[in-house]
PDB file of C-alpha atoms in Angstrom:
ATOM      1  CA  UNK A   1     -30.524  10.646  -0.209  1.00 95.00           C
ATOM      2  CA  UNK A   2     -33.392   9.162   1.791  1.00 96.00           C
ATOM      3  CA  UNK A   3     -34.913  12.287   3.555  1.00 95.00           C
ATOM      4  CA  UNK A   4     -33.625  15.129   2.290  1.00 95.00           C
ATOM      5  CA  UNK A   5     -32.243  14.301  -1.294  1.00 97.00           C
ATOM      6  CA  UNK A   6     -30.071  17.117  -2.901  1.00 97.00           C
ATOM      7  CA  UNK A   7     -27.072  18.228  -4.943  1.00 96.00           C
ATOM      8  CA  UNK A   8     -23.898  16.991  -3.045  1.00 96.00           C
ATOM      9  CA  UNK A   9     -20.273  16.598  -2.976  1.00 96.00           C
ATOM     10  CA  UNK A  10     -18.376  14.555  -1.302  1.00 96.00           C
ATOM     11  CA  UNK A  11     -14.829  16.380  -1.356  1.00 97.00           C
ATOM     12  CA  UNK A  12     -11.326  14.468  -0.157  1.00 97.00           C
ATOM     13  CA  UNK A  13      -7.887  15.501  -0.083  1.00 96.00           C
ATOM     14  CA  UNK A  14      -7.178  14.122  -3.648  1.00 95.00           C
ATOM     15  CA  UNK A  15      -9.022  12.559  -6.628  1.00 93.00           C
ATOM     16  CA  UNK A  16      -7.718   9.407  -5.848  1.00 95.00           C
ATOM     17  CA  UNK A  17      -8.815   9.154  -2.256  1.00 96.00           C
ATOM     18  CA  UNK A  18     -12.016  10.135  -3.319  1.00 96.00           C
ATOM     19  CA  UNK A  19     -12.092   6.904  -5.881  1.00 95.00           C
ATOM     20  CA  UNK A  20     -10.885   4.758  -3.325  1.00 96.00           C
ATOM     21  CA  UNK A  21     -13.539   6.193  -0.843  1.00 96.00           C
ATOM     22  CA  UNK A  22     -16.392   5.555  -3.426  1.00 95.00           C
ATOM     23  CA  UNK A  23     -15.242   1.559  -4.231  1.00 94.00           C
ATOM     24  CA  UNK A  24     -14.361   0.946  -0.740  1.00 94.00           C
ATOM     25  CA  UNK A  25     -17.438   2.420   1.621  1.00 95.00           C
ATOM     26  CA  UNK A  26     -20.178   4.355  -0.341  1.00 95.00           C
ATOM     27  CA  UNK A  27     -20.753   1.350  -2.980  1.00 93.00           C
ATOM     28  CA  UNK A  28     -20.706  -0.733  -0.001  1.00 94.00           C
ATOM     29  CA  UNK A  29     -23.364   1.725   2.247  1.00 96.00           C
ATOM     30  CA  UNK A  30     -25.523   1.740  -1.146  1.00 95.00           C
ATOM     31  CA  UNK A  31     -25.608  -2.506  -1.250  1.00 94.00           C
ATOM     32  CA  UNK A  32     -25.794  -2.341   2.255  1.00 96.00           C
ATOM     33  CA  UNK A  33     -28.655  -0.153   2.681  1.00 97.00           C
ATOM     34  CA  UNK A  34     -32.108  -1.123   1.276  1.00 97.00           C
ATOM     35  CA  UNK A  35     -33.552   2.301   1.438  1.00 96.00           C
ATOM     36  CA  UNK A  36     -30.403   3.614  -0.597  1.00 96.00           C
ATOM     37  CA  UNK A  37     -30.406   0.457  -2.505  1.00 94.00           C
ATOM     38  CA  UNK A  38     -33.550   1.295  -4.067  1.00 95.00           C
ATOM     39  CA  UNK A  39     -32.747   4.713  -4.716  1.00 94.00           C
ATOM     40  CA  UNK A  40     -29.368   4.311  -5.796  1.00 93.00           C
ATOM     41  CA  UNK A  41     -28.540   2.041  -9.380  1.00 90.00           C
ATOM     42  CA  UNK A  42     -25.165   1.035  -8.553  1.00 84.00           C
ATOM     43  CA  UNK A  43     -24.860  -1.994 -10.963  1.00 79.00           C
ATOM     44  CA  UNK A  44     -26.112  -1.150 -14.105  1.00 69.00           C
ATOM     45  CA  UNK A  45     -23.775   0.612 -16.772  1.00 63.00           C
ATOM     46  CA  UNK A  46     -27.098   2.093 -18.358  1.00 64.00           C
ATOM     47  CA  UNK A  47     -27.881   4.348 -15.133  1.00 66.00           C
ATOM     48  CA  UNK A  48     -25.923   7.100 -15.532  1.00 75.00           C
ATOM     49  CA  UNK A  49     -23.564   6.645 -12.479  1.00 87.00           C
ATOM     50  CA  UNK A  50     -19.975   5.883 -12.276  1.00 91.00           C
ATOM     51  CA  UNK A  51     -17.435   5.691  -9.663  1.00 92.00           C
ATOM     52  CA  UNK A  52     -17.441   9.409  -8.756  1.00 93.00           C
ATOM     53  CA  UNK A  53     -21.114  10.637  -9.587  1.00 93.00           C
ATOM     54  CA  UNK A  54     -24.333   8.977  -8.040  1.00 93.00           C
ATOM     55  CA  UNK A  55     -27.500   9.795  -8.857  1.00 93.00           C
ATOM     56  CA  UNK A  56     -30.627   9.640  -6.766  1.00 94.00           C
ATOM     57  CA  UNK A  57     -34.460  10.805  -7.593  1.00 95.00           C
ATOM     58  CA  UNK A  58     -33.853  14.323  -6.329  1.00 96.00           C
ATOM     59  CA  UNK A  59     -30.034  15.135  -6.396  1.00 95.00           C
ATOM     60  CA  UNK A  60     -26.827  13.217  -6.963  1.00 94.00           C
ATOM     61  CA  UNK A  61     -23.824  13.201  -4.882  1.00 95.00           C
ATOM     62  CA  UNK A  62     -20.222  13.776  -6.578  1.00 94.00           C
ATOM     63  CA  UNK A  63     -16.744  12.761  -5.483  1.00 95.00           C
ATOM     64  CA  UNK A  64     -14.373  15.248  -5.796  1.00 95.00           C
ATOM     65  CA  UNK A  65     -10.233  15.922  -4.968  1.00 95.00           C
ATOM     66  CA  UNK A  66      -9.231  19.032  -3.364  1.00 95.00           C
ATOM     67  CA  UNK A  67      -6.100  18.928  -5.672  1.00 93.00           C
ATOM     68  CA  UNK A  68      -8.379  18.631  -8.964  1.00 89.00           C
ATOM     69  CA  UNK A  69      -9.748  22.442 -10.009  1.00 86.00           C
ATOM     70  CA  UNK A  70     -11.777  20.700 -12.752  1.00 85.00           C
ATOM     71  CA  UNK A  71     -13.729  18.453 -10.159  1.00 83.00           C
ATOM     72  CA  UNK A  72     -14.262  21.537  -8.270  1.00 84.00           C
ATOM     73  CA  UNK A  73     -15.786  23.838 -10.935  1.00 79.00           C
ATOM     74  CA  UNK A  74     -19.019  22.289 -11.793  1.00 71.00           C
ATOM     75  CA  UNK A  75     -22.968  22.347 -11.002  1.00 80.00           C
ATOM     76  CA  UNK A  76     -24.155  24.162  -8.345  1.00 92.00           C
ATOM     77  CA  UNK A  77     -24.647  21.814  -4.898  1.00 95.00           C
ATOM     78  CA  UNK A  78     -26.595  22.251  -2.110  1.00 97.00           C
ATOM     79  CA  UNK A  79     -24.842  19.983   0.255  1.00 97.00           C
ATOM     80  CA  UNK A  80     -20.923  20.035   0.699  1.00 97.00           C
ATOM     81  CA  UNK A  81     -19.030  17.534   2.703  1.00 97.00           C
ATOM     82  CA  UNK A  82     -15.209  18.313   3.178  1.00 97.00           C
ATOM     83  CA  UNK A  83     -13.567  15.555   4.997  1.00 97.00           C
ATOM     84  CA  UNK A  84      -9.650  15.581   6.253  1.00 97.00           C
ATOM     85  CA  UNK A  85      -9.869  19.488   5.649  1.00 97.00           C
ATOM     86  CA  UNK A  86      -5.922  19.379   7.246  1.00 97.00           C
ATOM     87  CA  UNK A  87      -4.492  17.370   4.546  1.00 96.00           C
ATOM     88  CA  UNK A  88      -5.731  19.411   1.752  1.00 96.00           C
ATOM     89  CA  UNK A  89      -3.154  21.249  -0.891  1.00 94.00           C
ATOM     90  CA  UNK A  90      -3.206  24.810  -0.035  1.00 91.00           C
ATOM     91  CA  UNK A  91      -4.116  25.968  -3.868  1.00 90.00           C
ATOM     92  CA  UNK A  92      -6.285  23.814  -6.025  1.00 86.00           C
ATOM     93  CA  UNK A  93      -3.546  23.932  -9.200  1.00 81.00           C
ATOM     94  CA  UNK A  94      -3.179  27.487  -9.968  1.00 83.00           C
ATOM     95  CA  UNK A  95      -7.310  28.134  -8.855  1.00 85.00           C
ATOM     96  CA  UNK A  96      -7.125  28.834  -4.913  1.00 90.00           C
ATOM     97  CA  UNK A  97      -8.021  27.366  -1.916  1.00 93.00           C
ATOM     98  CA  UNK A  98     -10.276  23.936  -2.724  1.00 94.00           C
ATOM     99  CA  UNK A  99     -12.613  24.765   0.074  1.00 94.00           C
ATOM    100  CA  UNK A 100     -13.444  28.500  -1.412  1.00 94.00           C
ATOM    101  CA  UNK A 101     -13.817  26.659  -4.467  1.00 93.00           C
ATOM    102  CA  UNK A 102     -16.045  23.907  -3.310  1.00 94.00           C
ATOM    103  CA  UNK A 103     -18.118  26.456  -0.874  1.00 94.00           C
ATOM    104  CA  UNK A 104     -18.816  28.753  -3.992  1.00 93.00           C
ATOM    105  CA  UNK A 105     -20.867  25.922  -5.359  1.00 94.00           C
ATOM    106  CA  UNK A 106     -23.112  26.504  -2.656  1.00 95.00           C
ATOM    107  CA  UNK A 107     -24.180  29.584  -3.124  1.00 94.00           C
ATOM    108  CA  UNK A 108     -27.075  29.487  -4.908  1.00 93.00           C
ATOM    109  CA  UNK A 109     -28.986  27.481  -2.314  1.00 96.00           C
ATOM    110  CA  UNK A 110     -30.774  29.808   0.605  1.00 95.00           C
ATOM    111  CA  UNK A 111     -30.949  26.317   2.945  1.00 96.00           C
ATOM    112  CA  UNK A 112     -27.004  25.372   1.935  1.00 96.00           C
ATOM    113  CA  UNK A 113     -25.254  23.040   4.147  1.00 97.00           C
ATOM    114  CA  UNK A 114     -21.315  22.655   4.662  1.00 97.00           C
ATOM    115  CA  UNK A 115     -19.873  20.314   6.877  1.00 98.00           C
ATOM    116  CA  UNK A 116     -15.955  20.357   7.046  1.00 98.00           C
ATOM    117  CA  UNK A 117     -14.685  17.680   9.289  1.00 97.00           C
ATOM    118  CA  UNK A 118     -11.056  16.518   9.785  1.00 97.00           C
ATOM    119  CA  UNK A 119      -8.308  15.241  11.993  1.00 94.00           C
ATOM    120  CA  UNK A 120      -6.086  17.761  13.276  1.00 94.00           C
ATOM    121  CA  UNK A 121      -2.500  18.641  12.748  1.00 94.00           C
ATOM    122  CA  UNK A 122       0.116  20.978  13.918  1.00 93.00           C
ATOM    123  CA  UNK A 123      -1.305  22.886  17.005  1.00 93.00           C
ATOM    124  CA  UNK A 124      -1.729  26.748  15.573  1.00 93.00           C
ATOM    125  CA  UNK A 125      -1.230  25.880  11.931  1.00 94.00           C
ATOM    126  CA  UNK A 126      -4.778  23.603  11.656  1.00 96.00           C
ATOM    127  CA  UNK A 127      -7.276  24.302   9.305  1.00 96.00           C
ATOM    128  CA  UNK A 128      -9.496  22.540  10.993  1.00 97.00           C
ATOM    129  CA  UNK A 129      -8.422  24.002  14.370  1.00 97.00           C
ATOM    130  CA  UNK A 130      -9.338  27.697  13.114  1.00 96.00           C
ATOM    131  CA  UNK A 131     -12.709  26.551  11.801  1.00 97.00           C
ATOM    132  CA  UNK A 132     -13.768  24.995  15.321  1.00 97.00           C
ATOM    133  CA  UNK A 133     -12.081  28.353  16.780  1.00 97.00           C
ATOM    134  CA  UNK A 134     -14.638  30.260  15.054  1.00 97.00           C
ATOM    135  CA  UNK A 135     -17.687  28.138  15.849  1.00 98.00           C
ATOM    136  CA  UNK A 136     -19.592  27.042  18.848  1.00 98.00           C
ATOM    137  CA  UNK A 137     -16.681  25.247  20.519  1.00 98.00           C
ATOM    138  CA  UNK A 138     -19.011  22.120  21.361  1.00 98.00           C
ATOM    139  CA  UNK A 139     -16.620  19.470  23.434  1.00 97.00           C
ATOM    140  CA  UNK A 140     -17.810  16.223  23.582  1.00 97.00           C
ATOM    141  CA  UNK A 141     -19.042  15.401  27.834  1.00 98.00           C
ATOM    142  CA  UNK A 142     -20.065  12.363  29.419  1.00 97.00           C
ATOM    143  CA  UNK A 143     -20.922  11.267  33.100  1.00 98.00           C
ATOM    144  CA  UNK A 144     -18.974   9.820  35.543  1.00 98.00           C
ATOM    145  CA  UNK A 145     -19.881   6.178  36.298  1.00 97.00           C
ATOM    146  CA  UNK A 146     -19.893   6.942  39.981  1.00 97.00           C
ATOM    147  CA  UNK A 147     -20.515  10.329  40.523  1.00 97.00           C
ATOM    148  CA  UNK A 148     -22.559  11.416  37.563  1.00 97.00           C
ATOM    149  CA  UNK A 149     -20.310  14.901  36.883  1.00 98.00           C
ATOM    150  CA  UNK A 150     -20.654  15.789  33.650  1.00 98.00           C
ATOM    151  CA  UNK A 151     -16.663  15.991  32.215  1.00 97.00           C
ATOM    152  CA  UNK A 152     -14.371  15.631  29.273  1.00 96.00           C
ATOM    153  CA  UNK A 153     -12.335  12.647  28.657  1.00 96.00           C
ATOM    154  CA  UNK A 154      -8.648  13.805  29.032  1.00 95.00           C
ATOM    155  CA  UNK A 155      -5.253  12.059  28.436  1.00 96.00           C
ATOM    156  CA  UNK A 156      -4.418  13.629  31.762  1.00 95.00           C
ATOM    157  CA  UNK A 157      -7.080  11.904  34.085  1.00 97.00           C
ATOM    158  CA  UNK A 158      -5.148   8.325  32.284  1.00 97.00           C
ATOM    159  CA  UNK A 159      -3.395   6.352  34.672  1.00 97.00           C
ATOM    160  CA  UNK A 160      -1.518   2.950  33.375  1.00 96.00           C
ATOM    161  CA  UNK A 161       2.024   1.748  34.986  1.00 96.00           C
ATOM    162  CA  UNK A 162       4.390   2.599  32.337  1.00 94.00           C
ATOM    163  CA  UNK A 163       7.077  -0.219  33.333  1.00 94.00           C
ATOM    164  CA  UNK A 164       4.343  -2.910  33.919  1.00 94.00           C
ATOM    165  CA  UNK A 165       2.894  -2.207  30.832  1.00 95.00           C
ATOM    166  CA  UNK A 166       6.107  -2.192  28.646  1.00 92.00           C
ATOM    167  CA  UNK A 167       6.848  -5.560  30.260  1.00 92.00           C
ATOM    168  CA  UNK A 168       3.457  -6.879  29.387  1.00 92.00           C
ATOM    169  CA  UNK A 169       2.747  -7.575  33.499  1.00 93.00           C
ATOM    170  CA  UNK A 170       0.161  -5.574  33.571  1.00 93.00           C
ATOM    171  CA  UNK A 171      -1.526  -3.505  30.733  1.00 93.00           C
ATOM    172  CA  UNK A 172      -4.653  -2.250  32.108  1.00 95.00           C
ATOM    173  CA  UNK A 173      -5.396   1.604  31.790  1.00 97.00           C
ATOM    174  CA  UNK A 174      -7.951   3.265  34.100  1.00 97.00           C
ATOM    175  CA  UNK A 175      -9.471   6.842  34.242  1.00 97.00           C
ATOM    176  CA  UNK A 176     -10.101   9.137  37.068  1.00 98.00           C
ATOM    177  CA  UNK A 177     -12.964  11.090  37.291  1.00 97.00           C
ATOM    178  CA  UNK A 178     -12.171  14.938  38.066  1.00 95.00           C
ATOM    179  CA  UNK A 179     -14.921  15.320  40.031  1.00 96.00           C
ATOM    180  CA  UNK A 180     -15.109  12.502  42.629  1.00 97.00           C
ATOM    181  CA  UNK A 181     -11.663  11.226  42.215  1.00 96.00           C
ATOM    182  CA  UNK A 182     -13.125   7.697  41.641  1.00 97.00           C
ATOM    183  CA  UNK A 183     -11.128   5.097  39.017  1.00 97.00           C
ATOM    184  CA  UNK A 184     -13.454   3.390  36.374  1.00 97.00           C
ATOM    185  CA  UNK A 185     -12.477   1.081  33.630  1.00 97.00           C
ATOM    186  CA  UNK A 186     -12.530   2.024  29.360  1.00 97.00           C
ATOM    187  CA  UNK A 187     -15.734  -0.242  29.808  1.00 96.00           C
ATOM    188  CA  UNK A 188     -17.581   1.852  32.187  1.00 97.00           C
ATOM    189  CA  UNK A 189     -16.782   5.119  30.976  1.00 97.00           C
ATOM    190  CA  UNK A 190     -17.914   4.650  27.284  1.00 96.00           C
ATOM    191  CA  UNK A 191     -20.833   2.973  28.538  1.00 96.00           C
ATOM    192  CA  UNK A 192     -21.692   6.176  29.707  1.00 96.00           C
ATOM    193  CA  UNK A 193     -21.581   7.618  26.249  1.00 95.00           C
ATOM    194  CA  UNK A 194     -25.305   7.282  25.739  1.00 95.00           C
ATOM    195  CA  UNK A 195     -25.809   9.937  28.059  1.00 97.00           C
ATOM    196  CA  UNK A 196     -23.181  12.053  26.818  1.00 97.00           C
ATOM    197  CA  UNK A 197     -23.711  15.628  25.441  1.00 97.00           C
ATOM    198  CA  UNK A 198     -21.503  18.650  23.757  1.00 98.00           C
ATOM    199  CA  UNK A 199     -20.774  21.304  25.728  1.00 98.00           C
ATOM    200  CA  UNK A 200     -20.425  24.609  23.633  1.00 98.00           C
ATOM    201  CA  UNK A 201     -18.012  27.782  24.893  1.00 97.00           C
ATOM    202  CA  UNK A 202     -19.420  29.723  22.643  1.00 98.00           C
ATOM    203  CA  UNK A 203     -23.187  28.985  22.391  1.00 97.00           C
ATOM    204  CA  UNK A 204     -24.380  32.248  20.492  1.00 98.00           C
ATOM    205  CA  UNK A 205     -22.030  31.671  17.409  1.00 97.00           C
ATOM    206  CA  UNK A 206     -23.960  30.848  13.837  1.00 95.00           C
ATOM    207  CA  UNK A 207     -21.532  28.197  13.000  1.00 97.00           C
ATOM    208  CA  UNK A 208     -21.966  24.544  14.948  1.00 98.00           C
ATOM    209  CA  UNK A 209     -18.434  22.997  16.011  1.00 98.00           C
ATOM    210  CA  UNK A 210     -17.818  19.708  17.658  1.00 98.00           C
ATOM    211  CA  UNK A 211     -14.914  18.439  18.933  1.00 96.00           C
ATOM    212  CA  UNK A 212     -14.112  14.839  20.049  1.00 94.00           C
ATOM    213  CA  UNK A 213     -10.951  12.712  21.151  1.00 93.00           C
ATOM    214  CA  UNK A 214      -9.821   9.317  20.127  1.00 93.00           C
ATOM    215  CA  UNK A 215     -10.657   8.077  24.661  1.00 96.00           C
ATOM    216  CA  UNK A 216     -13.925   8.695  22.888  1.00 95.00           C
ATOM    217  CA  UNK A 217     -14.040   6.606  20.224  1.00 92.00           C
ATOM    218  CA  UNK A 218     -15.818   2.968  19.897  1.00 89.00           C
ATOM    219  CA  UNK A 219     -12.443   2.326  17.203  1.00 90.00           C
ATOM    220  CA  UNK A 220      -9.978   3.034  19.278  1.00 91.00           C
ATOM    221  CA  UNK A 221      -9.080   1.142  22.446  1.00 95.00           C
ATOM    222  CA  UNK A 222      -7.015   2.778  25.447  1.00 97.00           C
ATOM    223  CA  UNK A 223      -4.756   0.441  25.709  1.00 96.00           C
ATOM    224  CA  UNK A 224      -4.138   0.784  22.052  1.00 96.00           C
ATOM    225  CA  UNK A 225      -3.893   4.219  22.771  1.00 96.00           C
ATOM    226  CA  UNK A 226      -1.152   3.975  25.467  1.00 96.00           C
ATOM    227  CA  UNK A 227       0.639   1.524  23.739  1.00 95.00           C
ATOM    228  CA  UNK A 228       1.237   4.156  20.743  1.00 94.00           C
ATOM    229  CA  UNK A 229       1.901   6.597  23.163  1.00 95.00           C
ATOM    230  CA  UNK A 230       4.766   4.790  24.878  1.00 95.00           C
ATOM    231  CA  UNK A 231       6.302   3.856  21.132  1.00 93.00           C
ATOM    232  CA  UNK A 232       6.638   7.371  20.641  1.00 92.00           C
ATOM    233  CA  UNK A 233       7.936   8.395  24.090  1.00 88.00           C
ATOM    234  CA  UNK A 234      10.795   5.587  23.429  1.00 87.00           C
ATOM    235  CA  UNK A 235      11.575   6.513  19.375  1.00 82.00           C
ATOM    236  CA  UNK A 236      11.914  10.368  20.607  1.00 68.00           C
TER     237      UNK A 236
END
């Protein structure tokens, strides 16, 4: 919107999450933003937009559900964002696979761009895992606080006394590196973060692929983490 405006959709697993999507964060990131804020007229009833179409000087960007094949057959867009790819329906109605639908749109742009993102699934039946199979396989790296060794941040380097922490005597969770063997806290390894980089297996492949794990995330705490693991461990 602000340095490359264009054509867009914004494409969820329904209609309805896309409604709720465009009330609860993008009318918030356009009030919240000056430089969108200026670009974007998201008060007035005279502008032209409405809860599922924005316009912008230079493109618009439309909300659309992979269930809906009306949403999905419309003006050509140079931009396509497909978020939760996993929990799309597999036929849009009786008109196909959403994402064919929603990539077709794209076709008339030589400098398209198509971002599908999503949270994966069932291990072999993913959506999302055979698009990142067939990209550049980027895995998300950071440094060891004490060594420096570039690595991955795996559930299997995640040490926590189960007992001790189901009794509440002791909750902490630590990581070891796989490198040095040395145990840092959640705090120092996402600290290293700003010096972390993707590592892609498959470098020479067109399409760009990231992947990154919930250790990884800012929103998600490991203890949090553990403490969902254990929940399940007991319900199974």
């Amino acid at each position: 919107v602000h340095y490359d405006p264009a054509p867009m959709i914004g494409m969820q697993p329904t209609l309805q999450m896309s409604e709720d999507l465009s009330k609860d964060r993008l009318s918030s990131m356009i009030r919240d933003t000056p430089v969108l804020r200026e670009r974007i007229d998201d008060r007035s009833r005279n502008s032209g937009n409405t809860i599922l179409h924005k316009v912008f000087p230079g493109g618009h960007i439309t909300m659309v559900g992979a269930n809906s094949p009306a949403s999905l057959a419309s003006r050509p867009v140079r931009v396509l964002l497909a978020d939760e790819l996993d929990r799309y329906p597999p036929s849009a109605g009786t008109e196909g696979d959403p994402l064919y639908l929603a990539e077709q749109r794209t076709k008339t742009f030589w400098n398209r761009k198509i971002v599908v993102t999503s949270t994966p699934t069932i291990k072999g039946k993913s959506r999302i895992e055979t698009e990142y199979q067939n990209s550049t396989m980027g895995v998300w790296h950071v440094p060891c606080p004490h060594c420096g060794e570039m690595q991955t941040l795996e559930w299997g380097k995640i040490k926590f006394d189960p007992e001790k922490f189901r009794e509440r005597t002791d909750r902490s969770v630590t990581m070891v590196c796989g490198a040095c063997g040395a145990v840092g806290t959640e705090t120092e390894w996402k600290k290293q973060s700003a010096k972390g980089v993707y590592i892609e297996e498959h470098p020479e492949r067109e399409t760009k692929g990231f992947f990154i794990n919930g250790l990884a995330s800012n929103f998600s705490h490991w203890e949090e983490i553990v403490h969902k693991f254990l929940d399940a461990k007991d319900d199974a």
